[in-house]
Short mmCIF file of C-alpha atoms and ligand atoms in Angstrom, two decimals:
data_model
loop_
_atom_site.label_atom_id
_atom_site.label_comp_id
_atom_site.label_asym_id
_atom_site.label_seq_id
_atom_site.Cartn_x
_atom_site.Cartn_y
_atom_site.Cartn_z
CA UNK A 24 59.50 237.92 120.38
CA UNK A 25 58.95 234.92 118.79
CA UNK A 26 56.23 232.37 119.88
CA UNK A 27 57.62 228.81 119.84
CA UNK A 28 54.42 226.66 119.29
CA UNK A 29 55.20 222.68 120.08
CA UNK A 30 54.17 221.36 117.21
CA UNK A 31 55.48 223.73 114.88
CA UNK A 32 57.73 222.44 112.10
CA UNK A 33 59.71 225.46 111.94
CA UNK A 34 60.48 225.60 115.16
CA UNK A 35 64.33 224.73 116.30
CA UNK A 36 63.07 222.64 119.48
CA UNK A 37 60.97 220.76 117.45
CA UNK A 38 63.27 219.85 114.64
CA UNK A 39 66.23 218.95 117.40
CA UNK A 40 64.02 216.91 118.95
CA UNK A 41 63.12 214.90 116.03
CA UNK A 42 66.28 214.63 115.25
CA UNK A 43 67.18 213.41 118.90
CA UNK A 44 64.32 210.98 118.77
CA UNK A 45 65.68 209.36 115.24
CA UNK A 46 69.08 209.24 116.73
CA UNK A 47 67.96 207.21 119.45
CA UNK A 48 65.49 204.74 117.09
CA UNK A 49 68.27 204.31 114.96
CA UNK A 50 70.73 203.45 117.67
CA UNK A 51 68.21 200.91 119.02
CA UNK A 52 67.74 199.28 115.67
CA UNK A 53 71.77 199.10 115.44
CA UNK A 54 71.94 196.97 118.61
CA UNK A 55 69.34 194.82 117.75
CA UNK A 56 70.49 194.02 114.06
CA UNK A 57 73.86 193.50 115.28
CA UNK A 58 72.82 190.71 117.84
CA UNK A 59 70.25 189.43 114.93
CA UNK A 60 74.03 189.09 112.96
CA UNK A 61 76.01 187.42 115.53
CA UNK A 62 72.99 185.11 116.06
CA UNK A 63 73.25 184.29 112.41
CA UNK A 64 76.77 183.59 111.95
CA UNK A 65 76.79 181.34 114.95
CA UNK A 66 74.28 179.35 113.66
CA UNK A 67 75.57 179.06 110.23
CA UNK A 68 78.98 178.07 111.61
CA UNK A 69 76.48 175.49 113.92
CA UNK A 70 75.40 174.14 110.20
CA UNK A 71 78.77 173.64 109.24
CA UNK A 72 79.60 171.90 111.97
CA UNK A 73 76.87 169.63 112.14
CA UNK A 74 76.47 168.97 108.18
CA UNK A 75 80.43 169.60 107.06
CA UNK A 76 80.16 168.01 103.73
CA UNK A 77 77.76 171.19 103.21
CA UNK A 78 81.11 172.64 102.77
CA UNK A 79 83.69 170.55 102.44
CA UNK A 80 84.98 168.09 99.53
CA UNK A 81 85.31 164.73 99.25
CA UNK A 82 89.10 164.71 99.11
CA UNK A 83 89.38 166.37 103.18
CA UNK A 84 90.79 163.37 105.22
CA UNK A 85 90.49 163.44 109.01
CA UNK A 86 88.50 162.42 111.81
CA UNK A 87 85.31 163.40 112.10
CA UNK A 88 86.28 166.63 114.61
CA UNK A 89 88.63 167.55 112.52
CA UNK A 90 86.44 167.31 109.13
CA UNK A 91 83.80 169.34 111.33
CA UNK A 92 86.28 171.88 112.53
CA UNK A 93 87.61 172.64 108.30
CA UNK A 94 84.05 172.50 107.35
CA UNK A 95 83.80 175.61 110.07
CA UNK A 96 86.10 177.45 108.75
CA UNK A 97 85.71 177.14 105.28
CA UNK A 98 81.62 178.46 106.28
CA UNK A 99 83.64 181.49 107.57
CA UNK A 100 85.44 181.78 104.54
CA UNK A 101 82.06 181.63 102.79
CA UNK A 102 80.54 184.27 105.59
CA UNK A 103 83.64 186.83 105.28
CA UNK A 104 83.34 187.40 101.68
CA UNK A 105 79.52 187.78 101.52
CA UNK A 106 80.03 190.24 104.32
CA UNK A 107 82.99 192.04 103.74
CA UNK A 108 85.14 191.29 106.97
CA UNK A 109 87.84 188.98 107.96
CA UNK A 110 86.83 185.33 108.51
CA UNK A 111 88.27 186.53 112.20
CA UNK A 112 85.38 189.23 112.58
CA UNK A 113 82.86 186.32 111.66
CA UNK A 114 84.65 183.89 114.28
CA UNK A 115 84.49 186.67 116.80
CA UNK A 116 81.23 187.77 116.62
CA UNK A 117 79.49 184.07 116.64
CA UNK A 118 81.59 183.44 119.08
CA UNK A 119 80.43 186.14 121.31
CA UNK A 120 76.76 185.15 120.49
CA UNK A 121 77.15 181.59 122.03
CA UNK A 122 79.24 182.96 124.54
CA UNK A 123 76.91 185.76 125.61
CA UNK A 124 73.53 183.44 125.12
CA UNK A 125 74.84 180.84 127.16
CA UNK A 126 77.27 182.54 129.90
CA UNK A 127 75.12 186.67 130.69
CA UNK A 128 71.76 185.43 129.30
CA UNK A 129 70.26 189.05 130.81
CA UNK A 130 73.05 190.93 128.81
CA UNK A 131 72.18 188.71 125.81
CA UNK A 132 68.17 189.54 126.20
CA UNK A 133 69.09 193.14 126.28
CA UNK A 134 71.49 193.23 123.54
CA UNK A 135 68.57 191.65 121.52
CA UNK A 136 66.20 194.14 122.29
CA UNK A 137 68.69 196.85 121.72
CA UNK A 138 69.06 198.20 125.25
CA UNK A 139 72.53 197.49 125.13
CA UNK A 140 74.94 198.77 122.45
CA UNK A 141 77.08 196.74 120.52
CA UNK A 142 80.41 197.83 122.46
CA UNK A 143 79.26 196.54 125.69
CA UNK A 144 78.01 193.47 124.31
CA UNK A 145 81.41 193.13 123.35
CA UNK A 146 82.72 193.66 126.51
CA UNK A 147 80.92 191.48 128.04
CA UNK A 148 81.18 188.84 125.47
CA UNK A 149 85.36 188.91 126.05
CA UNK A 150 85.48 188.99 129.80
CA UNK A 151 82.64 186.48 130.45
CA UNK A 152 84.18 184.48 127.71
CA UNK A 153 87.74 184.84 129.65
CA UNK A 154 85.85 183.31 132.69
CA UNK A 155 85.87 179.44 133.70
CA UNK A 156 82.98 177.58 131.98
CA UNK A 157 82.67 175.31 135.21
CA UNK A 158 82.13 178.10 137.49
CA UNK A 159 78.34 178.75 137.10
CA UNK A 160 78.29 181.05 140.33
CA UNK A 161 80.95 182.82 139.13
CA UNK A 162 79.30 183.57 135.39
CA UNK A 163 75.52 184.36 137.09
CA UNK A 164 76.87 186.84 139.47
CA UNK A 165 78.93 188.44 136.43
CA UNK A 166 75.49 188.59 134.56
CA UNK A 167 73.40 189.72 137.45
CA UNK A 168 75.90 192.76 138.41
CA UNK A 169 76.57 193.62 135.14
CA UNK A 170 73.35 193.42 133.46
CA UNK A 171 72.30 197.29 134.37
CA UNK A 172 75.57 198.81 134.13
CA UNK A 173 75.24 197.16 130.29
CA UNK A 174 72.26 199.04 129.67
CA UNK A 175 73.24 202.71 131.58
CA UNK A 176 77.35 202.62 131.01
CA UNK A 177 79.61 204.50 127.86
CA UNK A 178 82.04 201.75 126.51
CA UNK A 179 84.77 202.82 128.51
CA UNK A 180 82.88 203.79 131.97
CA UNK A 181 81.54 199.79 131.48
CA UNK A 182 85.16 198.48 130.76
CA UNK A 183 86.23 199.36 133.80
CA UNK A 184 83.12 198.11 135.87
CA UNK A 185 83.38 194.81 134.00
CA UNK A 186 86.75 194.30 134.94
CA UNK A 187 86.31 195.25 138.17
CA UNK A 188 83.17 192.73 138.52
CA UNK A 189 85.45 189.70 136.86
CA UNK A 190 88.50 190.29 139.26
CA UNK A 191 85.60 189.91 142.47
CA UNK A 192 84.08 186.76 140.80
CA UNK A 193 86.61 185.02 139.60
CA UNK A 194 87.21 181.32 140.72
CA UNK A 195 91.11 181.31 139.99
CA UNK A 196 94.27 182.76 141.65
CA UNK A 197 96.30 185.47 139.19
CA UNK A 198 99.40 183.33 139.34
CA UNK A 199 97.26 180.59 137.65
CA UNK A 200 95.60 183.11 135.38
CA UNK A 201 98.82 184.73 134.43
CA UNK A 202 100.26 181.73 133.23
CA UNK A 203 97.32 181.12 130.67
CA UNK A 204 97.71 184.65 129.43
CA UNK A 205 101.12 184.69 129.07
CA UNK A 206 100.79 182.23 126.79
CA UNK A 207 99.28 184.48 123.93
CA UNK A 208 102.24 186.94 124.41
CA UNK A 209 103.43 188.12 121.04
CA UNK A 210 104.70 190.72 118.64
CA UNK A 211 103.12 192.69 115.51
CA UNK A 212 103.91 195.20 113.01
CA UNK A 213 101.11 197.71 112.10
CA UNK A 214 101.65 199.95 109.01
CA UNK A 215 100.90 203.59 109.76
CA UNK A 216 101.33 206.55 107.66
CA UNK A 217 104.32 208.89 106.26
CA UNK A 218 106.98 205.94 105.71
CA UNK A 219 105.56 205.22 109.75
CA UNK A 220 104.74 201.46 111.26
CA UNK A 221 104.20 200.68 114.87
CA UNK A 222 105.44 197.46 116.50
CA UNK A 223 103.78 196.38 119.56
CA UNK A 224 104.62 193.24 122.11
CA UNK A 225 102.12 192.13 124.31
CA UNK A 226 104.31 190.99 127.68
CA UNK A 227 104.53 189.72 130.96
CA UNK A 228 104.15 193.15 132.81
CA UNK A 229 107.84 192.20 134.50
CA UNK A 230 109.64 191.69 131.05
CA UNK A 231 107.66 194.79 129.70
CA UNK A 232 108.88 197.01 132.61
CA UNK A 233 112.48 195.81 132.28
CA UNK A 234 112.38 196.27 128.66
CA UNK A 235 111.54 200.12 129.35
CA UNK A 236 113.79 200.61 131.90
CA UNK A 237 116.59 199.36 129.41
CA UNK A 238 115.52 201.36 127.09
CA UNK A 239 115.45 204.76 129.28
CA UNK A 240 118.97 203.42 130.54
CA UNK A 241 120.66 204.20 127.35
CA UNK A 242 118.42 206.99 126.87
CA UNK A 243 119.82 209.10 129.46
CA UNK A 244 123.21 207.78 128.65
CA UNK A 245 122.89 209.13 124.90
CA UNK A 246 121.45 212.46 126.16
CA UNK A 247 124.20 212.79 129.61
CA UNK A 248 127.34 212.30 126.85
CA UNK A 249 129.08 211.59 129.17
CA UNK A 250 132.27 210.13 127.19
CA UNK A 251 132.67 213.91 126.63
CA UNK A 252 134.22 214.17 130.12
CA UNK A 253 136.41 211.70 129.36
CA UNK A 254 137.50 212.30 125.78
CA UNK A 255 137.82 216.06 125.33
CA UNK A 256 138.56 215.30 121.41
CA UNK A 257 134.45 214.63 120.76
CA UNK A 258 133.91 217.97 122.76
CA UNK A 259 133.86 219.33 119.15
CA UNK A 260 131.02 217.10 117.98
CA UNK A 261 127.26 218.55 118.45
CA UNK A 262 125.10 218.24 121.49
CA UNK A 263 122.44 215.66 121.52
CA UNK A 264 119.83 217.31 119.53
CA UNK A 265 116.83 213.81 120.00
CA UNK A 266 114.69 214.13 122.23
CA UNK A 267 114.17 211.07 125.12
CA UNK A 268 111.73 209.83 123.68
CA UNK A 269 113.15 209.55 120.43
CA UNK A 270 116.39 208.41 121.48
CA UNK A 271 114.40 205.37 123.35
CA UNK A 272 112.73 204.81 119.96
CA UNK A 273 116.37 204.50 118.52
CA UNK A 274 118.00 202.51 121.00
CA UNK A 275 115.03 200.30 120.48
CA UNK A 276 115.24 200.49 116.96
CA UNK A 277 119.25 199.40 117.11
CA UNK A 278 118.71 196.58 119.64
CA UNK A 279 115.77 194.97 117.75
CA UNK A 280 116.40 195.78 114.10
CA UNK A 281 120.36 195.76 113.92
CA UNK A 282 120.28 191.96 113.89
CA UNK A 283 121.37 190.23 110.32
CA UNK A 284 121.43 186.81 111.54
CA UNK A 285 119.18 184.82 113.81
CA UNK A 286 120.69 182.45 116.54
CA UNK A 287 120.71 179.57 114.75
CA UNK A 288 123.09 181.35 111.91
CA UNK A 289 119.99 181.30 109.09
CA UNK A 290 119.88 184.82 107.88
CA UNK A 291 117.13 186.81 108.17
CA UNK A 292 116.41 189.91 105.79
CA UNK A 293 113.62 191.82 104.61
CA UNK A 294 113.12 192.82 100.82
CA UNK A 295 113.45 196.15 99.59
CA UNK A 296 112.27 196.55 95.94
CA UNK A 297 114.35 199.73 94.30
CA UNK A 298 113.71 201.48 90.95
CA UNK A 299 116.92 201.87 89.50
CA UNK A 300 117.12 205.62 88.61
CA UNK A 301 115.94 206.19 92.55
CA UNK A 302 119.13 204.09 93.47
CA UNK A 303 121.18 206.20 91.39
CA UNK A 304 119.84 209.19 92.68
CA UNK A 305 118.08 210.71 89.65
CA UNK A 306 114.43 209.77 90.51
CA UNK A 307 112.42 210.13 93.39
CA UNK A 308 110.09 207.60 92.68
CA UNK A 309 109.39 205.68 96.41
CA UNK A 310 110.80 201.82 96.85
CA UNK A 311 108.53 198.86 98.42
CA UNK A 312 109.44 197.50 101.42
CA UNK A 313 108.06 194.07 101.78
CA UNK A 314 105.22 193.86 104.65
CA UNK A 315 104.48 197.20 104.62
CA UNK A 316 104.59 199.60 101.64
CA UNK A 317 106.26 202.92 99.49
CA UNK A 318 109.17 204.34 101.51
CA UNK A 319 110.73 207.55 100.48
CA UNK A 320 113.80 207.34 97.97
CA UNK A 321 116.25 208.82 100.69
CA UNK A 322 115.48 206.02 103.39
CA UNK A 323 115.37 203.24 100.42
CA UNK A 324 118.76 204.96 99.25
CA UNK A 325 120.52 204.85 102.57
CA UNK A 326 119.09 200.77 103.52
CA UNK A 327 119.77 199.47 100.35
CA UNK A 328 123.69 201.13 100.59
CA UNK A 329 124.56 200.29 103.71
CA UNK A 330 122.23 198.22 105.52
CA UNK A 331 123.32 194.39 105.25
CA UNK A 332 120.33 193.11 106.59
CA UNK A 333 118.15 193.83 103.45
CA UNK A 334 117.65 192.16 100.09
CA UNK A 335 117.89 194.29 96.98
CA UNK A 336 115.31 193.50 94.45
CA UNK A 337 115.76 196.53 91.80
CA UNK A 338 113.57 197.25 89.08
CA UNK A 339 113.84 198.52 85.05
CA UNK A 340 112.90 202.03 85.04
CA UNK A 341 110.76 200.90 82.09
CA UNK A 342 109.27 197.91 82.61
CA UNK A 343 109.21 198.22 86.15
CA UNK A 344 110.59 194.31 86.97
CA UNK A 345 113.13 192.64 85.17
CA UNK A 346 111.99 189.51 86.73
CA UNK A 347 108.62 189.02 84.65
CA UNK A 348 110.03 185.89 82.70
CA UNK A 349 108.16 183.01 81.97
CA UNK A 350 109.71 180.24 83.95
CA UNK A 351 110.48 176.25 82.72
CA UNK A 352 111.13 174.14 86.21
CA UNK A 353 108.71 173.40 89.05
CA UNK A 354 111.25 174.88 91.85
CA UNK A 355 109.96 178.95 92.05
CA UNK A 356 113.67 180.40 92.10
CA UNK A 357 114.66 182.65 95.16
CA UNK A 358 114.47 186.06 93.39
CA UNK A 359 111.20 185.09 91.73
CA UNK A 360 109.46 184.23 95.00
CA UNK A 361 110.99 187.54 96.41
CA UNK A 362 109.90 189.55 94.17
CA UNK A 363 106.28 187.92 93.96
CA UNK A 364 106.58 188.16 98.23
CA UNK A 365 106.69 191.94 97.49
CA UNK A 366 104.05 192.02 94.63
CA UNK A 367 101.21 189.99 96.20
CA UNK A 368 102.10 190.98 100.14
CA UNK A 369 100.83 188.23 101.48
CA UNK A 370 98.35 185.76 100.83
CA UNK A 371 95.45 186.37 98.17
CA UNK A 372 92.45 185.44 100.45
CA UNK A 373 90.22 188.38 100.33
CA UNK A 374 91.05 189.79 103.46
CA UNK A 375 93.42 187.63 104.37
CA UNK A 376 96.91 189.21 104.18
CA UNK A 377 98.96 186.82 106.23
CA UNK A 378 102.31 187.92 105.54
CA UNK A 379 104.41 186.08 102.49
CA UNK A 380 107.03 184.57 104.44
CA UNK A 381 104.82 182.26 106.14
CA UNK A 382 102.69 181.20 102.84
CA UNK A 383 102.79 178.69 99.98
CA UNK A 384 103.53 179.61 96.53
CA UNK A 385 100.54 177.70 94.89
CA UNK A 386 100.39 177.33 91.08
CA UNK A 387 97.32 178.43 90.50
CA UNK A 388 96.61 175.67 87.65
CA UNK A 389 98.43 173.05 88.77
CA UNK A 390 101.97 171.85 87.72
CA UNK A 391 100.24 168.49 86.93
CA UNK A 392 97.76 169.82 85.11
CA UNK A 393 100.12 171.81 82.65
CA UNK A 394 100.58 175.24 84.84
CA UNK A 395 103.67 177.20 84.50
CA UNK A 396 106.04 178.46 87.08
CA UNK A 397 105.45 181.77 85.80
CA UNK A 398 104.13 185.29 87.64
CA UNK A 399 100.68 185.01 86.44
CA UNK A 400 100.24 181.49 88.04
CA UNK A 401 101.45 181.73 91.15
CA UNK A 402 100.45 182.97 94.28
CA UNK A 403 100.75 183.46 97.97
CA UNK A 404 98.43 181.21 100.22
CA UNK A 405 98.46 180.71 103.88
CA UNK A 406 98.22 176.86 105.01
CA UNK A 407 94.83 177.57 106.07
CA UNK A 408 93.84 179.23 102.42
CA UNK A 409 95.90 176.74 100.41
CA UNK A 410 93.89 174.04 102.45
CA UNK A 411 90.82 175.38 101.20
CA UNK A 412 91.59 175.59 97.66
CA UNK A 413 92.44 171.73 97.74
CA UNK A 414 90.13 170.33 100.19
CA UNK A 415 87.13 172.92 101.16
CA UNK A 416 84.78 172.95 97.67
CA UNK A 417 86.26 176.37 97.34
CA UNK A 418 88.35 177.28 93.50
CA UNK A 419 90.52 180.30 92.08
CA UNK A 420 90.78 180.97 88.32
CA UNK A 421 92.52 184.12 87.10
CA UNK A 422 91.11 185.74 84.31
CA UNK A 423 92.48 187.30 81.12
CA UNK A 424 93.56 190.20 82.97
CA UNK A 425 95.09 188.70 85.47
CA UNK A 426 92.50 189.00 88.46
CA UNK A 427 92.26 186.08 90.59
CA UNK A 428 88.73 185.05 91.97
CA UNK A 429 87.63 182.76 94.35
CA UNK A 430 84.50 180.80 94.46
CA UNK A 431 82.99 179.89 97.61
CA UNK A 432 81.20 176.18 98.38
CA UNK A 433 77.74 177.96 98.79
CA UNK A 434 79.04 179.66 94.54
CA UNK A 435 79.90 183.33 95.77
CA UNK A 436 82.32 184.59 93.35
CA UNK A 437 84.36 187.11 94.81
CA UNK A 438 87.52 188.59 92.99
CA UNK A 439 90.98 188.88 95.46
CA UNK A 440 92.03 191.80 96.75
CA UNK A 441 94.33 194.05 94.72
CA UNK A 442 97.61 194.24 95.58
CA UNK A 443 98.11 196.48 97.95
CA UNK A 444 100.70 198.61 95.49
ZN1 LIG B 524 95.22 183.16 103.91
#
């Protein structure tokens, strides 16, 4: 048999436990870089705040909070594209530096000696942060219970411990908490794969519940048949072959989807770009459908037939757009800004994304300053981004090749994203 001698590099205990050992370092070394980062940001964003013209340009009118509020975002701005991640993802994580250094100032100690990993930090950093500020009883006892559990707890053992530990020390009734929450209730879209998206609503538990019920209601009614009872004529037709679930997902689908006009009689549709051969049937090449992406040629066949509630844009099968004409008038006509809704997605921040419909078509040279209402100077930008093109030291030129890059007040150059198709 083998001796296995402790110090022996060949040995398979030895080598695992090296390995081990560097596993653990490095995990340490994560936590504490991470809190060194969130430090950081927050006290760049603490710059901003406190010297705004750091970042800002002389044209930004506004009080002085508000001057010192767009100087903090256009530091973001400046932090996201050095880093790589959405000016969010900088908000959020100097925000849950200040919120964990001054409200769990044992977790924060820990984090930044790397006892505690970055999840629970961020745990921590939410539900402290979703705590009153004038309860200082309340925010001690959440750092003193849950300062050990930080250290010893997986992510989703310490979840549930720090929700349980807010719910005990919390200074205000549900009903009163409720109504605070309920006011961030919304909806999104998020693109998945295979032609796929997922739209999620974040609810008052009631109207979520009733919403399901609804849904299983008509369910069961689609799966029972029960008009075949009564009309022996559709006893012909096939059985039900969905499934509940994706009869729910139909129903839901119908109810939501099915609409072609909102209530106050605007119409509301969504752009589907077509090639022209796919429309015809002789090509398979996928269509775009605005805010998300390629969808097969069948499904872009059948919506751009039948369904009302969609906007055709089609396309050459050469040239690909028959809409790439140099334009003579200010006004960016309808089809133009469809089509250019489709091309650029959503606004040209890196990183940004926020969806067309709600943006600005800015010229990138300005009208005034002889820019053209043409394809390759104009694009999407949110109110926020648009802001900081004309007020926050920040430019965008578009090269020969018709890349667009931004320049930040601090002089990052950093090209925009490519469209996403
Ligand atoms: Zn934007």
């Amino acid at each position: 048999m083998e001796e296995i001698r402790p110090l022996d590099p060949r040995s398979a205990l030895v080598r695992a436990e090296f390995a081990i050992a560097r596993a653990e370092v490095a995990s340490h070394a994560a936590n504490r870089v991470a809190a060194d980062q969130w430090a950081a940001l927050s006290e760049t964003l603490r710059e901003a705040r406190e010297h705004p013209r750091l970042f800002v340009g002389p044209s930004v009118r506004g009080s002085e909070r508000e001057i010192s509020e767009f100087a903090e975002r256009s530091a973001a701005a400046d932090l996201a594209i050095r880093l790589n991640v959405s000016e969010q993802a900088v908000r959020n994580r100097a925000h849950q530096a200040d919120t964990l250094r001054h409200r769990t100032p044992t977790i924060w100690a820990r984090f930044h000696e790397g006892d505690v990993s970055v999840a629970n930090a961020a745990t921590a950093a939410r539900l402290a942060g979703s705590l009153p500020g004038d309860a200082p009883e309340a925010l001690a006892a959440f750092d003193e219970r849950l300062a050990d559990a930080a250290r010893n707890l997986t992510p989703g053992a310490f979840r549930s411990k720090a929700r349980a530990v807010r719910e005990q020390v919390h200074s205000l009734s549900l009903s009163n908490r409720h109504a605070h929450a309920a006011e961030q209730r919304g909806v999104w879209v998020d693109a998945d794969l295979d032609g796929m998206a997922y739209l999620t609503a974040y609810l008052p538990a009631f109207a979520a519940r009733q919403a399901m019920a609804r849904l299983d209601h008509f369910a069961a009614v689609l799966a029972e048949r029960p008009e075949l009872a009564e009309r022996p004529e559709l006893a012909e037709r096939p059985e039900e072959s969905r499934t509940l679930a994706q009869l729910r997902a139909d129903v839901a689908a119908d109810l939501l989807g099915g609409v072609t006009a909102s209530p106050t009689g605007v119409g509301v549709s969504v752009a589907v770009t077509v090639p022209v051969l796919t429309l015809l049937g002789r090509s398979e090449e996928p269509a775009l459908l605005e805010g998300y992406g390629p969808i097969d040629a069948a499904t872009a066949r059948r919506i751009a037939g039948h369904a009302p509630s969609f906007t055709r844009i089609l396309t050459h099968p050469v040239n690909g757009t028959v809409l790439n004409v140099d334009r003579t008038s200010y006004r960016v006509p309808a089809d133009l800004k469809r089509w250019l809704g489709v091309r650029d997605g959503g606004c040209v921040f890196p990183g940004c994304g926020r969806s067309a419909r709600r943006c600005d078509l800015d010229h990138t040279v300005a009208w005034a300053s002889g820019g053209t209402t043409a394809v390759d100077n104009l694009a999407h930008l949110c109110r926020h981004h648009h802001r900081l093109k004309h007020e926050g030291k920040w430019s965008l030129e578009r090269d020969t090749n018709g890349r667009l890059a931004w320049k930040s007040p601090t002089g990052r150059v950093r090209n925009a994203d490519p469209p996403p198709f």
